Coordinates of C-alpha atoms in Angstrom, one line a residue:
M1 CA 3.0 59.0 -4.0
S2 CA 0.6 56.5 -5.0
P3 CA -2.9 57.4 -6.0
T4 CA -5.4 57.5 -3.9
N5 CA -6.6 54.5 -2.5
P6 CA -10.4 53.7 -4.6
I7 CA -11.9 52.8 -1.0
I8 CA -10.3 56.2 0.3
Q9 CA -12.1 58.0 -2.8
Q10 CA -15.3 56.0 -3.1
V11 CA -16.3 56.9 0.9
T12 CA -14.8 60.9 -0.2
E13 CA -17.3 61.2 -2.9
R14 CA -20.2 59.5 -0.8
V15 CA -19.6 61.9 2.1
A16 CA -19.5 64.7 -0.7
E17 CA -22.5 63.1 -2.7
R18 CA -24.6 62.9 0.6
S19 CA -23.5 66.4 2.0
R20 CA -24.1 68.2 -1.4
A21 CA -27.3 70.5 -0.7
S22 CA -26.0 71.6 2.9
R23 CA -22.3 72.1 2.2
T24 CA -23.6 74.4 -1.0
V25 CA -25.7 76.3 1.4
Y26 CA -22.2 76.7 4.0
L27 CA -20.1 77.5 1.2
E28 CA -21.8 80.2 -0.3
R29 CA -22.2 81.5 3.0
I30 CA -19.2 81.6 4.1
R31 CA -17.7 82.9 0.7
R32 CA -20.0 85.8 0.3
E33 CA -18.9 86.3 4.1
G34 CA -15.2 86.5 2.5
A35 CA -15.6 88.5 -0.2
L36 CA -17.6 91.3 1.8
A37 CA -14.4 90.8 4.3
R38 CA -12.0 91.7 1.1
E39 CA -14.1 94.3 0.1
R40 CA -14.5 96.4 3.1
G41 CA -10.9 95.8 5.4
P42 CA -10.5 94.6 8.5
A43 CA -13.8 93.1 10.1
R44 CA -14.0 96.3 12.8
A45 CA -13.6 98.7 10.0
H46 CA -17.4 98.8 9.5
L47 CA -18.3 99.1 12.9
G48 CA -19.8 102.2 14.9
C49 CA -17.8 104.7 16.7
A50 CA -19.6 103.8 20.1
N51 CA -19.3 99.8 19.1
L52 CA -15.6 100.3 18.3
A53 CA -14.5 102.9 21.4
H54 CA -15.7 99.7 23.7
G55 CA -13.4 97.0 21.4
F56 CA -10.6 99.1 22.5
A57 CA -11.4 100.4 25.9
A58 CA -9.1 98.0 27.9
A59 CA -6.9 97.4 25.1
S60 CA -2.8 98.6 25.8
A61 CA -1.4 101.9 25.1
E62 CA 0.2 99.8 22.5
D63 CA -2.6 98.2 20.8
K64 CA -5.1 101.0 21.6
P65 CA -4.2 103.2 18.5
L66 CA -4.1 99.9 16.2
L67 CA -7.6 98.9 17.2
R68 CA -8.9 102.7 16.6
G69 CA -7.4 102.9 13.4
T70 CA -8.8 100.2 10.7
A71 CA -5.7 99.2 8.7
K72 CA -4.1 96.5 10.6
P73 CA -6.1 92.8 10.5
G74 CA -7.8 92.0 14.3
V75 CA -7.1 88.5 15.5
A76 CA -9.2 87.0 18.0
I77 CA -7.5 84.9 21.2
V78 CA -10.1 82.5 22.5
T79 CA -8.6 80.3 25.3
S80 CA -9.3 77.3 27.5
Y81 CA -7.1 78.4 30.1
N82 CA -7.0 77.3 33.3
D83 CA -4.4 76.1 35.8
M84 CA -5.9 73.1 37.1
L85 CA -5.5 71.2 33.8
S86 CA -2.1 70.3 33.4
A87 CA -2.9 70.7 29.6
H88 CA -4.3 74.0 29.4
Q89 CA -2.0 75.5 32.3
P90 CA 0.8 76.1 30.1
Y91 CA -1.8 78.7 27.7
E92 CA -1.6 81.1 30.7
T93 CA 1.4 82.8 29.3
Y94 CA -0.2 82.7 25.5
P95 CA -1.9 85.7 24.9
G96 CA 1.0 88.0 25.8
E97 CA 3.2 86.0 23.5
L98 CA 0.9 85.6 20.7
K99 CA -0.2 89.4 20.8
T100 CA 3.6 90.5 20.3
A101 CA 4.1 88.0 17.4
V102 CA 0.7 89.2 15.7
R103 CA 1.8 92.7 16.1
K104 CA 5.3 91.6 14.7
A105 CA 3.7 90.4 11.9
G106 CA 1.6 93.6 11.2
G107 CA -2.0 92.9 12.5
V108 CA -3.3 93.2 16.3
A109 CA -4.7 90.5 18.7
Q110 CA -7.1 90.2 21.6
V111 CA -8.3 88.0 23.9
A112 CA -11.9 87.4 23.0
G113 CA -13.2 85.3 25.1
G114 CA -12.7 82.2 27.4
V115 CA -14.3 78.4 27.1
P116 CA -14.8 76.2 29.8
A117 CA -12.4 73.3 30.0
M118 CA -13.3 70.5 32.5
C119 CA -11.2 67.2 33.4
D120 CA -12.8 64.3 32.5
G121 CA -9.5 62.7 34.3
I122 CA -10.9 64.4 37.7
T123 CA -14.7 64.0 36.9
Q124 CA -14.3 60.6 36.2
G125 CA -16.9 58.2 37.6
R126 CA -18.7 60.3 39.7
A127 CA -21.8 63.5 39.0
G128 CA -20.0 65.8 36.8
M129 CA -18.7 63.4 33.9
E130 CA -22.3 63.8 33.1
L131 CA -21.6 67.3 31.7
S132 CA -18.8 66.4 29.9
L133 CA -19.7 65.5 26.4
Y134 CA -22.3 68.6 26.8
S135 CA -19.7 70.3 27.7
R136 CA -18.3 70.6 23.9
D137 CA -21.3 72.0 23.2
V138 CA -21.4 74.5 25.6
I139 CA -17.7 75.0 24.3
A140 CA -18.8 75.5 20.5
M141 CA -21.4 78.3 22.2
S142 CA -18.9 80.0 23.9
T143 CA -16.6 80.4 21.1
A144 CA -19.8 81.8 19.2
I145 CA -20.4 84.1 22.0
A146 CA -16.6 85.2 22.2
L147 CA -16.7 85.9 17.8
S148 CA -20.1 87.7 17.9
H149 CA -18.3 90.8 18.5
D150 CA -17.4 90.9 14.7
M151 CA -14.2 92.6 15.2
F152 CA -11.7 89.9 13.7
D153 CA -10.5 88.5 10.9
A154 CA -8.4 85.3 12.0
T155 CA -8.7 83.1 15.2
L156 CA -6.2 81.9 17.7
M157 CA -8.0 78.8 19.0
L158 CA -6.2 77.5 22.6
G159 CA -7.1 74.4 23.4
V160 CA -6.0 70.9 23.9
C161 CA -8.1 68.1 25.4
D162 CA -11.0 65.9 25.0
K163 CA -14.2 68.4 24.3
I164 CA -12.4 71.4 24.3
V165 CA -10.9 71.1 20.7
P166 CA -14.3 69.3 19.0
G167 CA -15.8 72.6 20.6
L168 CA -13.4 75.2 19.6
L169 CA -13.9 74.0 16.3
V170 CA -17.4 73.3 15.9
G171 CA -17.6 77.1 17.1
A172 CA -15.5 78.4 14.8
L173 CA -16.6 76.3 11.6
H174 CA -19.8 78.5 12.1
F175 CA -17.7 81.6 11.3
G176 CA -16.4 79.9 8.4
H177 CA -15.1 82.7 7.1
L178 CA -12.5 83.5 9.5
P179 CA -9.2 81.5 9.3
A180 CA -8.1 79.5 12.7
V181 CA -5.1 78.7 13.6
F182 CA -4.9 75.8 16.7
V183 CA -2.5 76.4 19.3
P184 CA -1.0 73.3 20.9
A185 CA 0.6 73.4 24.4
G186 CA 2.3 70.1 24.1
P187 CA 2.2 66.8 26.5
M188 CA 4.1 66.5 29.8
T189 CA 7.3 64.5 29.8
S190 CA 7.0 61.0 30.0
G191 CA 6.5 59.8 33.8
L192 CA 5.8 56.4 35.5
P193 CA 5.3 53.4 32.8
N194 CA 2.0 53.1 31.7
K195 CA 2.5 49.8 32.5
V196 CA 3.4 49.8 35.7
K197 CA 0.6 52.4 36.3
A198 CA -2.3 50.0 34.6
R199 CA -1.1 47.7 36.9
T200 CA -1.0 49.3 40.3
R201 CA -4.9 50.3 39.4
Q202 CA -5.5 46.5 38.8
L203 CA -4.0 45.9 42.3
F204 CA -6.1 48.5 44.1
A205 CA -9.6 47.2 42.5
E206 CA -8.1 44.1 44.1
G207 CA -7.6 45.3 47.2
K208 CA -4.2 44.5 47.2
V209 CA -2.5 47.9 47.5
G210 CA -4.1 50.8 49.2
R211 CA -4.9 54.4 48.8
E212 CA -1.7 56.1 49.1
E213 CA -0.3 53.6 46.7
L214 CA -2.4 54.1 44.2
L215 CA -2.1 57.8 44.7
D216 CA 1.4 57.7 44.5
A217 CA 1.4 56.0 41.2
E218 CA -1.1 58.4 39.6
S219 CA 0.9 61.4 40.5
Q220 CA 4.0 59.8 39.3
S221 CA 2.4 59.4 36.2
Y222 CA 0.5 62.7 35.7
H223 CA 3.1 65.0 37.4
S224 CA 3.8 68.3 35.3
P225 CA 2.3 70.8 33.2
G226 CA 1.5 69.6 29.2
T227 CA -1.4 67.1 28.4
C228 CA -1.2 63.6 29.5
T229 CA 0.7 61.5 27.8
F230 CA -1.1 58.4 27.0
Y231 CA -2.9 58.4 23.7
G232 CA -6.4 58.8 24.7
T233 CA -8.6 61.7 23.2
A234 CA -6.7 64.5 23.9
N235 CA -3.9 63.6 22.2
S236 CA -6.1 61.7 19.8
N237 CA -7.2 65.6 19.1
Q238 CA -3.7 66.9 18.2
V239 CA -3.0 64.1 15.6
M240 CA -6.4 65.2 14.0
I241 CA -6.0 68.7 14.4
E242 CA -2.5 68.1 12.2
V243 CA -3.4 66.2 9.7
M244 CA -6.5 68.3 9.1
G245 CA -3.9 71.3 8.8
L246 CA -4.9 73.6 11.8
H247 CA -1.8 73.2 13.4
L248 CA 1.5 74.5 12.1
P249 CA 3.6 71.5 10.8
G250 CA 5.1 69.1 13.7
S251 CA 3.5 71.2 15.9
T252 CA 1.6 68.8 18.0
F253 CA 4.2 66.7 20.6
V254 CA 6.7 69.5 21.2
N255 CA 7.2 69.5 25.2
P256 CA 5.6 72.8 26.8
H257 CA 7.9 75.3 28.2
T258 CA 10.7 74.8 25.5
E259 CA 12.4 77.0 23.5
L260 CA 10.8 75.2 20.0
R261 CA 7.3 75.4 22.2
H262 CA 8.0 79.2 22.5
A263 CA 8.6 80.0 18.7
L264 CA 6.5 77.6 17.5
T265 CA 3.5 79.9 19.2
E266 CA 5.0 83.1 18.3
A267 CA 4.9 81.8 14.6
A268 CA 1.0 80.8 15.0
G269 CA 0.3 84.5 15.9
A270 CA 1.7 85.1 12.5
R271 CA 0.7 82.7 10.4
A272 CA -2.5 84.0 11.6
V273 CA -2.2 87.6 10.1
Q274 CA -0.6 86.1 7.0
I275 CA -4.0 83.9 6.0
T276 CA -6.4 86.7 6.5
A277 CA -8.9 87.2 3.5
H278 CA -6.7 91.0 2.9
G279 CA -3.1 88.6 2.3
E280 CA -2.5 86.8 -0.8
E281 CA -2.7 83.1 1.6
Y282 CA -6.1 83.2 2.4
A283 CA -7.4 79.8 4.4
P284 CA -10.8 80.3 5.5
V285 CA -11.4 77.7 8.1
G286 CA -14.7 76.6 6.3
E287 CA -12.7 75.5 3.0
V288 CA -9.4 74.1 5.4
V289 CA -12.2 71.6 6.4
D290 CA -13.8 69.7 3.9
E291 CA -14.9 66.4 2.8
K292 CA -11.3 65.3 2.2
S293 CA -9.8 66.7 5.5
I294 CA -12.6 65.4 7.2
V295 CA -12.0 61.7 5.8
N296 CA -8.1 62.7 6.4
A297 CA -9.1 62.4 10.2
C298 CA -10.7 59.6 10.1
V299 CA -7.8 57.9 8.5
A300 CA -5.2 59.2 11.1
L301 CA -7.6 58.4 13.5
L302 CA -8.0 54.5 12.4
A303 CA -4.3 54.6 11.5
T304 CA -3.3 55.4 15.3
G305 CA -6.1 53.6 17.2
G306 CA -7.0 56.7 18.6
S307 CA -10.1 57.3 20.6
T308 CA -13.7 56.3 20.4
N309 CA -14.5 59.6 21.5
H310 CA -14.0 60.8 18.1
T311 CA -16.5 58.8 16.3
L312 CA -18.9 61.0 18.0
H313 CA -17.0 64.2 17.6
L314 CA -16.0 64.2 13.8
V315 CA -19.5 63.5 12.9
A316 CA -20.4 67.0 15.0
I317 CA -17.5 68.6 13.4
A318 CA -18.4 67.5 9.9
A319 CA -21.9 68.5 10.6
A320 CA -20.5 72.6 11.3
A321 CA -19.3 72.7 8.4
G322 CA -22.2 71.4 6.2
I323 CA -20.7 68.0 5.6
V324 CA -23.0 64.5 6.8
L325 CA -20.3 61.9 8.2
T326 CA -22.0 58.8 9.4
W327 CA -20.4 55.6 11.3
D328 CA -21.0 53.5 7.8
D329 CA -17.7 55.6 6.3
L330 CA -15.7 54.8 9.4
A331 CA -16.5 51.1 9.2
E332 CA -15.7 51.2 5.7
L333 CA -12.7 53.1 5.9
S334 CA -11.2 50.9 8.8
K335 CA -11.2 48.3 6.6
V336 CA -8.2 49.6 4.5
V337 CA -6.1 51.7 6.8
P338 CA -4.0 49.7 8.8
S339 CA -2.7 50.1 12.8
L340 CA 0.4 51.5 12.7
T341 CA 1.5 52.9 16.2
K342 CA 1.3 51.1 19.9
M343 CA 0.3 54.2 22.5
Y344 CA -0.9 53.0 25.8
P345 CA -3.8 51.9 26.1
N346 CA -2.6 49.8 22.3
G347 CA 0.9 49.5 23.9
Q348 CA 3.4 50.6 26.4
A349 CA 4.6 53.7 24.8
D350 CA 3.1 57.3 25.0
V351 CA 3.2 60.1 22.6
N352 CA 6.9 61.2 23.6
H353 CA 8.0 57.9 22.3
F354 CA 5.6 58.2 19.1
R355 CA 7.2 61.8 18.6
D356 CA 10.8 60.5 19.2
A357 CA 10.4 57.4 16.5
G358 CA 9.3 60.1 13.7
G359 CA 5.9 61.0 14.8
M360 CA 3.7 63.0 12.8
Q361 CA 6.5 63.6 9.9
V362 CA 6.9 60.2 9.3
L363 CA 3.2 59.1 9.7
I364 CA 1.6 61.3 7.6
G365 CA 4.3 61.0 4.7
D366 CA 4.0 57.3 4.8
L367 CA 0.1 57.3 4.7
L368 CA 0.9 60.1 1.6
D369 CA 3.2 58.2 -0.2
N370 CA 0.7 55.0 0.2
G371 CA -2.5 56.6 -1.1
L372 CA -3.9 56.7 2.2
L373 CA -4.7 60.7 2.8
H374 CA -5.8 63.1 0.5
G375 CA -2.5 65.2 -0.1
D376 CA -4.5 68.0 -2.9
V377 CA -6.3 70.1 0.5
L378 CA -5.7 73.6 1.9
T379 CA -4.1 73.6 5.2
I380 CA -2.8 77.2 7.3
A381 CA 0.8 76.2 5.5
G382 CA -0.7 76.4 2.4
R383 CA -2.1 74.3 -0.1
G384 CA -1.0 70.6 -0.3
L385 CA -0.4 68.2 3.0
D386 CA 2.7 67.7 1.9
H387 CA 4.0 70.7 4.1
Y388 CA 3.1 68.4 6.8
R389 CA 6.3 66.0 6.1
S390 CA 8.6 68.7 7.6
A391 CA 9.8 69.0 11.4
P392 CA 10.4 72.2 13.1
S393 CA 13.5 72.9 14.5
L394 CA 15.5 75.8 15.6
K395 CA 18.9 76.8 14.2
E396 CA 21.2 79.5 15.5
G397 CA 17.6 80.9 17.0
S398 CA 15.4 80.3 14.3
L399 CA 12.5 78.6 13.6
V400 CA 12.9 76.3 10.0
W401 CA 11.1 73.0 9.2
E402 CA 12.9 70.9 7.2
E403 CA 11.3 67.5 5.5
V404 CA 11.9 64.3 7.1
T405 CA 12.6 61.4 4.7
S406 CA 13.9 58.7 7.2
G407 CA 11.4 56.2 8.3
S408 CA 10.7 54.7 11.9
S409 CA 13.4 55.0 14.3
D410 CA 11.2 52.4 16.0
L411 CA 9.1 49.7 14.8
D412 CA 7.6 48.4 18.4
V413 CA 5.7 52.1 18.1
L414 CA 5.5 53.8 14.8
R415 CA 5.5 51.4 12.1
P416 CA 5.3 51.8 7.9
V417 CA 2.0 51.1 6.1
A418 CA 4.2 47.8 4.1
E419 CA 4.6 46.6 7.8
P420 CA 1.4 47.5 10.0
F421 CA 0.7 45.9 13.3
S422 CA -2.6 44.8 11.8
A423 CA -4.2 45.3 8.5
D424 CA -6.9 47.5 9.3
G425 CA -7.9 50.5 11.4
G426 CA -8.3 49.6 15.3
I427 CA -11.6 51.2 15.7
H428 CA -14.4 48.8 14.4
M429 CA -18.5 49.7 14.0
L430 CA -20.9 46.6 15.3
E431 CA -24.3 46.0 14.0
G432 CA -27.4 43.6 15.0
N433 CA -30.8 43.5 16.3
L434 CA -29.6 45.6 19.8
G435 CA -28.8 48.7 17.4
C436 CA -25.0 50.5 16.1
A437 CA -22.0 50.5 17.9
V438 CA -18.0 51.2 18.4
S439 CA -15.6 48.8 19.2
K440 CA -12.4 50.0 20.3
V441 CA -10.0 46.3 18.9
S442 CA -6.4 47.7 18.9
A443 CA -6.0 47.1 22.4
V444 CA -8.0 43.7 22.8
K445 CA -6.3 40.4 22.1
P446 CA -7.3 38.5 19.1
E447 CA -9.1 35.6 21.3
H448 CA -11.3 37.7 23.1
L449 CA -12.4 39.6 20.2
V450 CA -16.0 37.2 20.0
I451 CA -17.8 36.4 23.4
E452 CA -20.8 34.6 23.7
A453 CA -22.2 34.9 27.1
P454 CA -24.9 35.7 29.5
A455 CA -25.7 39.1 30.0
K456 CA -25.5 40.6 33.6
V457 CA -27.9 43.8 33.3
F458 CA -27.1 47.3 35.2
D459 CA -28.7 50.5 34.9
D460 CA -25.5 52.9 36.0
Q461 CA -22.0 51.7 36.4
L462 CA -22.5 51.7 40.2
Q463 CA -24.4 49.0 40.0
L464 CA -21.5 46.9 38.7
L465 CA -18.6 48.0 40.8
R466 CA -20.8 47.1 43.9
A467 CA -21.2 43.4 42.4
F468 CA -17.7 43.7 42.1
E469 CA -16.8 44.3 45.4
A470 CA -19.0 42.1 46.8
G471 CA -17.7 39.3 44.7
E472 CA -21.0 38.5 42.9
L473 CA -19.1 38.6 39.1
D474 CA -16.3 36.2 40.0
G475 CA -16.1 32.5 38.6
Q476 CA -18.5 33.5 35.4
D477 CA -18.8 34.3 31.8
F478 CA -20.9 37.2 30.9
V479 CA -21.4 40.5 28.7
A480 CA -22.3 43.4 31.2
V481 CA -24.8 45.3 30.0
I482 CA -25.1 49.2 31.3
R483 CA -27.8 50.9 29.8
Y484 CA -29.2 54.2 30.6
Q485 CA -25.7 55.8 29.8
G486 CA -26.6 57.6 26.5
P487 CA -26.8 61.5 26.1
S488 CA -30.3 61.8 26.0
A489 CA -30.3 59.7 29.6
N490 CA -27.7 61.2 31.6
G491 CA -24.8 63.1 29.1
M492 CA -23.4 59.9 28.2
P493 CA -20.5 59.7 30.9
E494 CA -17.5 57.8 30.1
L495 CA -17.3 54.5 32.1
H496 CA -13.9 54.1 32.1
K497 CA -13.6 53.3 36.0
L498 CA -15.5 50.3 34.7
T499 CA -12.2 49.1 32.9
P500 CA -9.8 47.9 36.1
P501 CA -12.3 45.7 37.9
L502 CA -13.0 44.0 34.6
A503 CA -9.5 43.7 33.6
V504 CA -9.3 41.9 36.9
L505 CA -11.6 39.4 35.8
L506 CA -10.3 39.0 32.4
D507 CA -6.7 38.1 33.9
R508 CA -8.5 35.1 35.7
G509 CA -9.8 33.8 33.0
Q510 CA -13.1 34.7 32.7
R511 CA -14.8 35.8 29.7
V512 CA -15.9 39.5 30.1
A513 CA -17.2 42.3 27.8
I514 CA -19.3 45.5 28.1
V515 CA -22.5 46.5 26.1
T516 CA -23.5 50.2 26.5
D517 CA -25.0 52.8 25.4
G518 CA -22.4 55.4 27.3
R519 CA -19.1 55.9 26.4
M520 CA -15.2 54.2 27.4
S521 CA -13.1 56.9 26.2
G522 CA -10.1 57.0 24.5
A523 CA -8.6 55.0 27.9
S524 CA -10.4 51.8 27.0
G525 CA -8.0 48.9 27.3
K526 CA -7.8 45.1 26.8
V527 CA -12.0 44.4 28.0
P528 CA -13.8 44.0 25.1
A529 CA -16.1 46.5 24.7
A530 CA -19.5 47.8 22.3
I531 CA -20.2 51.2 23.3
H532 CA -22.2 54.4 22.3
L533 CA -24.7 51.6 21.0
S534 CA -27.3 53.9 18.9
P535 CA -30.6 54.2 19.5
E536 CA -30.2 54.2 23.3
A537 CA -32.2 52.9 26.1
A538 CA -33.5 56.2 26.8
D539 CA -34.6 56.5 23.5
G540 CA -36.4 53.2 23.0
G541 CA -33.8 51.4 22.0
P542 CA -33.7 47.8 22.2
I543 CA -31.1 47.9 25.0
A544 CA -33.7 48.5 27.3
L545 CA -35.4 45.1 26.6
V546 CA -32.4 42.8 27.7
R547 CA -32.8 40.6 30.4
E548 CA -30.9 39.2 32.9
G549 CA -29.4 35.8 31.7
D550 CA -30.2 36.4 27.6
L551 CA -26.9 35.7 25.7
I552 CA -25.3 38.3 23.8
R553 CA -22.8 37.8 21.0
L554 CA -20.2 40.4 20.7
D555 CA -18.3 40.0 17.6
S556 CA -15.7 42.3 16.9
A557 CA -14.4 40.8 14.4
A558 CA -17.3 40.4 11.9
G559 CA -18.9 43.7 13.2
R560 CA -21.8 42.4 15.1
L561 CA -23.8 43.0 17.8
D562 CA -26.8 40.7 18.9
V563 CA -29.1 39.7 21.5
L564 CA -30.0 35.5 20.8
A565 CA -33.7 36.1 22.0
D566 CA -37.1 37.0 20.8
L567 CA -37.6 40.9 22.2
S568 CA -41.0 41.1 20.2
E569 CA -43.1 40.6 23.5
R570 CA -40.8 42.5 25.8
V571 CA -41.4 46.2 27.3
P572 CA -38.8 48.1 28.4
E573 CA -37.5 47.7 31.7
G574 CA -35.1 50.2 34.0
R575 CA -35.2 54.1 33.5
A576 CA -33.6 56.9 33.2
L577 CA -33.1 59.7 36.1
S578 CA -35.9 62.2 35.8
D579 CA -35.4 65.8 35.9
A580 CA -36.3 66.1 39.6
E581 CA -33.7 63.3 40.1
W582 CA -31.1 64.6 37.8
V583 CA -29.6 67.3 40.1
G584 CA -26.5 68.3 41.7
T585 CA -23.2 69.2 40.4
G586 CA -25.0 72.0 38.5
R587 CA -26.8 69.0 36.4
E588 CA -30.4 70.5 36.7
L589 CA -29.2 73.3 34.6
F590 CA -28.6 71.0 31.5
S591 CA -31.5 69.2 31.4
A592 CA -32.5 71.4 28.2
F593 CA -29.3 69.2 26.4
R594 CA -30.9 65.9 27.6
R595 CA -33.9 66.5 25.7
M596 CA -32.6 68.1 22.5
A597 CA -29.6 65.6 22.5
G598 CA -29.0 63.5 19.1
H599 CA -28.3 60.1 18.7
A600 CA -24.6 59.1 19.1
E601 CA -24.6 57.8 15.4
H602 CA -25.1 61.4 14.5
G603 CA -22.3 63.1 17.0
A604 CA -24.5 63.5 20.1
S605 CA -25.1 66.9 19.2
V606 CA -27.6 69.5 20.0
F607 CA -27.0 71.2 16.7
G608 CA -28.1 69.9 13.2
V609 CA -26.0 69.7 10.3
N610 CA -24.9 73.4 9.1
G611 CA -26.4 74.5 5.9
A612 CA -29.1 71.6 6.1
E613 CA -32.8 72.4 6.8
S614 CA -34.0 72.5 10.1
P615 CA -33.9 69.0 11.8
T616 CA -37.1 68.0 13.2
H617 CA -36.2 66.9 16.7
G618 CA -38.4 66.5 20.4
P619 CA -38.1 65.5 24.3
G620 CA -36.0 62.7 24.3
L621 CA -35.9 61.7 20.7
G622 CA -32.9 63.7 19.9
F623 CA -32.3 65.1 15.9
A624 CA -33.5 62.9 13.1
A625 CA -31.1 61.7 10.4
P626 CA -29.9 64.0 8.0
A627 CA -31.3 63.8 4.9
G628 CA -29.6 61.3 2.6
F629 CA -28.7 59.2 5.7
A630 CA -29.4 55.6 5.7
H631 CA -28.2 52.8 8.1
S632 CA -29.5 49.6 7.6
E633 CA -29.9 48.2 10.7
V634 CA -31.4 51.2 13.1
A635 CA -34.5 49.8 14.8
E636 CA -37.7 52.1 13.9

């Protein structure tokens, strides 16, 4: 194994130094709680009789005496099960399986609570999408409510998709003295090839196929229980959680309803018992998630060209552990982390192909061997990330792990560090007189990385779609500026429905790009885009000063985003919807989130940094930057 790359080490040390005060407060608290847990035994032992009686009143005849007693550790199951989402439908049977596994391992498990799990695929382009990012913080609070019963010694987290996993982890970190084992459900088997699906979407955007043809293609792609197989936010979640040591090794991409999946689920339940404060392998989630594991997650995201949504979620997750991560850290890491995978939308393969090419074990092993991951970390599998070089399998009905020593079996999908698809990560950070933004370049052709063209300004995505349908965007180069789409304006919805029409124009030879304070999701494709622009228009960001026809220069290669116009005498145009206008689909219930949401570069969260002094905030302003944060180009 090579020494840690000097840039990886420098960034880690900088994150640790920046976070020293808040991380110290956080660790002191969770270590105090951990010491108390070891002293008093299982958590429910300190409850009053009435409290405890409520806690086991509905338990099964098998579990009631175990819960009444105070010898066996209690394990909380927090689930995002619903049978509408394909990724979460398999969780229907998990509570029973996990309860049995926990009981066999010497503990007792209960479903402590559920969290909401909305589907961005269903709400895409609709009003419900404006609640999607807010749902992450709702999920964190729901997790806290589940665990607030204070009966538990470990947690089993059931979640896969988009905001669900970050929300579960943020919530778990506020109970950082408890171990947290994340239990994946796995991807659906491969369906319609991604290239065919993408082409059908473009044909529909051009009016060359109808709704039935498009629905046939989509339903052949998304066809069964399991996570969608493209490499978007859901599967980026899974990669990062495994690299952070919160999954059992090799459990991420095992398909649902298989014998191996069932065995791994049982093993996760048993492991939760083994790593409580009452055993010899105590692994509290607040110690597993530290500065090194956060940097490891960033490296994994960059090496795989993962979802841009995680430039928000990683910042929020780090903050929950008392750690201050910035976009500048991601930008510096991106310069030394090579792109090692090609999965749709960055290529034609899906996550099943990635798994079959060697998957997580080959990826993690190669990154470790080249000094691009910290190996000396605590994981739920034990001390050291080397545990994650091993792949699970069933031998004579027993679950075993064996180290993977071979390399990739398909270099079109997974490559070694010595032979990458590109020398840097698939996500670039942009700076300029419009603020700071994120650009996912792994699916963008080199000739499209730089564009200088007049602005076409829209205050919502429907305006752009109507302009496309009317032919008003034909035959011209432009940068589409879509503003008032940030967390304070309307919840920062994904604008993924803009990709097919703009891809059509790109294929016709026009030079087009997107600049927005909204999101484009893990499914952003070949259209060059500067997203998550911060500060946002609703908070007085310069994007509100851009006028139709202003020259915009987007240089994703150099990391620059500028408007080539004098903005000094301008006043903002356009506006976010008022609370009275922002109604329907339950949006009015989330008006407080609009007023409290922080800037995108700070995670777009309503929470501050755990362990830090209370941040200041106000209507429409979001949280102030954490202590020690500095960004050279953020507007005053």
